[in-house]
Coordinates of C-alpha atoms in Angstrom, one line a residue:
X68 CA 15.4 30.8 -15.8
X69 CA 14.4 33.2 -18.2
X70 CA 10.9 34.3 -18.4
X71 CA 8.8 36.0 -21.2
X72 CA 5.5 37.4 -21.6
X73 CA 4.1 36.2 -24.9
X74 CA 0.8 37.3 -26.9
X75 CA -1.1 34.3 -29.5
X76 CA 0.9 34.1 -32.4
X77 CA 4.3 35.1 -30.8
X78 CA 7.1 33.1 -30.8
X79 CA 10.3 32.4 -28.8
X80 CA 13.7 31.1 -30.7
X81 CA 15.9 28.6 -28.6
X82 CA 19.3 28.8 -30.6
X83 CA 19.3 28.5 -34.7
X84 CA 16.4 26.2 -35.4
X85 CA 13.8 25.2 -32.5
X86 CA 11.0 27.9 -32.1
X87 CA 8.1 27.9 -29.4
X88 CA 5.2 29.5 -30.0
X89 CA 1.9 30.2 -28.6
X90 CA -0.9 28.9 -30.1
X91 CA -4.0 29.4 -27.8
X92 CA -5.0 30.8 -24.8
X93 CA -7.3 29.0 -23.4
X94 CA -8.5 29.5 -19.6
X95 CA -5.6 28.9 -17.4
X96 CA -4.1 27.1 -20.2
X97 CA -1.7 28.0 -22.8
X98 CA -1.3 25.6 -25.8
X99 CA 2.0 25.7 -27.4
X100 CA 3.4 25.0 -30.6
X101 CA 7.1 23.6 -31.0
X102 CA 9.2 23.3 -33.8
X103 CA 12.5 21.7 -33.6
X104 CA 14.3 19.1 -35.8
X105 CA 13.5 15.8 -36.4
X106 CA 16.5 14.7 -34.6
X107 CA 15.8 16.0 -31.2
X108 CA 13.5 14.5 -28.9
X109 CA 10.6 16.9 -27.6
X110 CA 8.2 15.4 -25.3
X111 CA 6.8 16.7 -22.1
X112 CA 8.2 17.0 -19.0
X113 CA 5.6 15.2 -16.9
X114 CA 6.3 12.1 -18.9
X115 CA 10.4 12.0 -18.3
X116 CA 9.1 12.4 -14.8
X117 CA 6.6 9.0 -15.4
X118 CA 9.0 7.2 -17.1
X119 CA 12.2 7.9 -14.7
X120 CA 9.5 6.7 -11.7
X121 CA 8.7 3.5 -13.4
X122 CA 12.4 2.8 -14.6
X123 CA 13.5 3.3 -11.2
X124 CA 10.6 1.2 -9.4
X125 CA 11.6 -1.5 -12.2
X126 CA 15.1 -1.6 -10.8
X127 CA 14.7 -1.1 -7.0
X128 CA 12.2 -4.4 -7.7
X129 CA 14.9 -6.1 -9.4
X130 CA 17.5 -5.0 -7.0
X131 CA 15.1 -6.2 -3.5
X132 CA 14.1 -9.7 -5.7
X133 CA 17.9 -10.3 -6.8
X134 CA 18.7 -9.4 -2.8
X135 CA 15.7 -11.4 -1.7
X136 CA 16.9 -14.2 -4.0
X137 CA 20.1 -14.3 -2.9
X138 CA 19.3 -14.6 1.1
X139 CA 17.1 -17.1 -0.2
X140 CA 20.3 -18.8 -1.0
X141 CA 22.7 -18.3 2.1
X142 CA 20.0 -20.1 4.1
X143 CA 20.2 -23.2 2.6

């Protein structure tokens, strides 16, 4: 991982055409500012993390209720 020190108003470039930079400091929070095509996703990583949980909770519930279905079955 590489890690920079950044002042307000600085910016980082990732590659030829998505640039970070920081907007505010404010506390023990920095607010950022990201520019990257229109194309490409950007969203936070907290909410892959959210969405991966739920997706996968969705499944293992499908999975146990197809499983549970199918026991449900071989009994009779």
């Amino acid at each position: 991982m590489l890690v920079l020190t950044r002042k307000v108003g600085e910016t980082i470039k990732i590659g030829d055409d998505i640039y970070i930079r920081v907007v505010q400091l404010k506390g023990k929070q920095v607010r950022i500012g990201v520019e990257a095509p229109a194309d490409m996703k950007v969203q936070r990583e907290e909410l892959n993390i959210k969405t991966d949980h739920v997706t996968s909770s969705k499944s293992q519930n499908k999975s146990s209720n197809s499983n549970s279905d199918t026991a449900h079955l071989k009994d009779h």
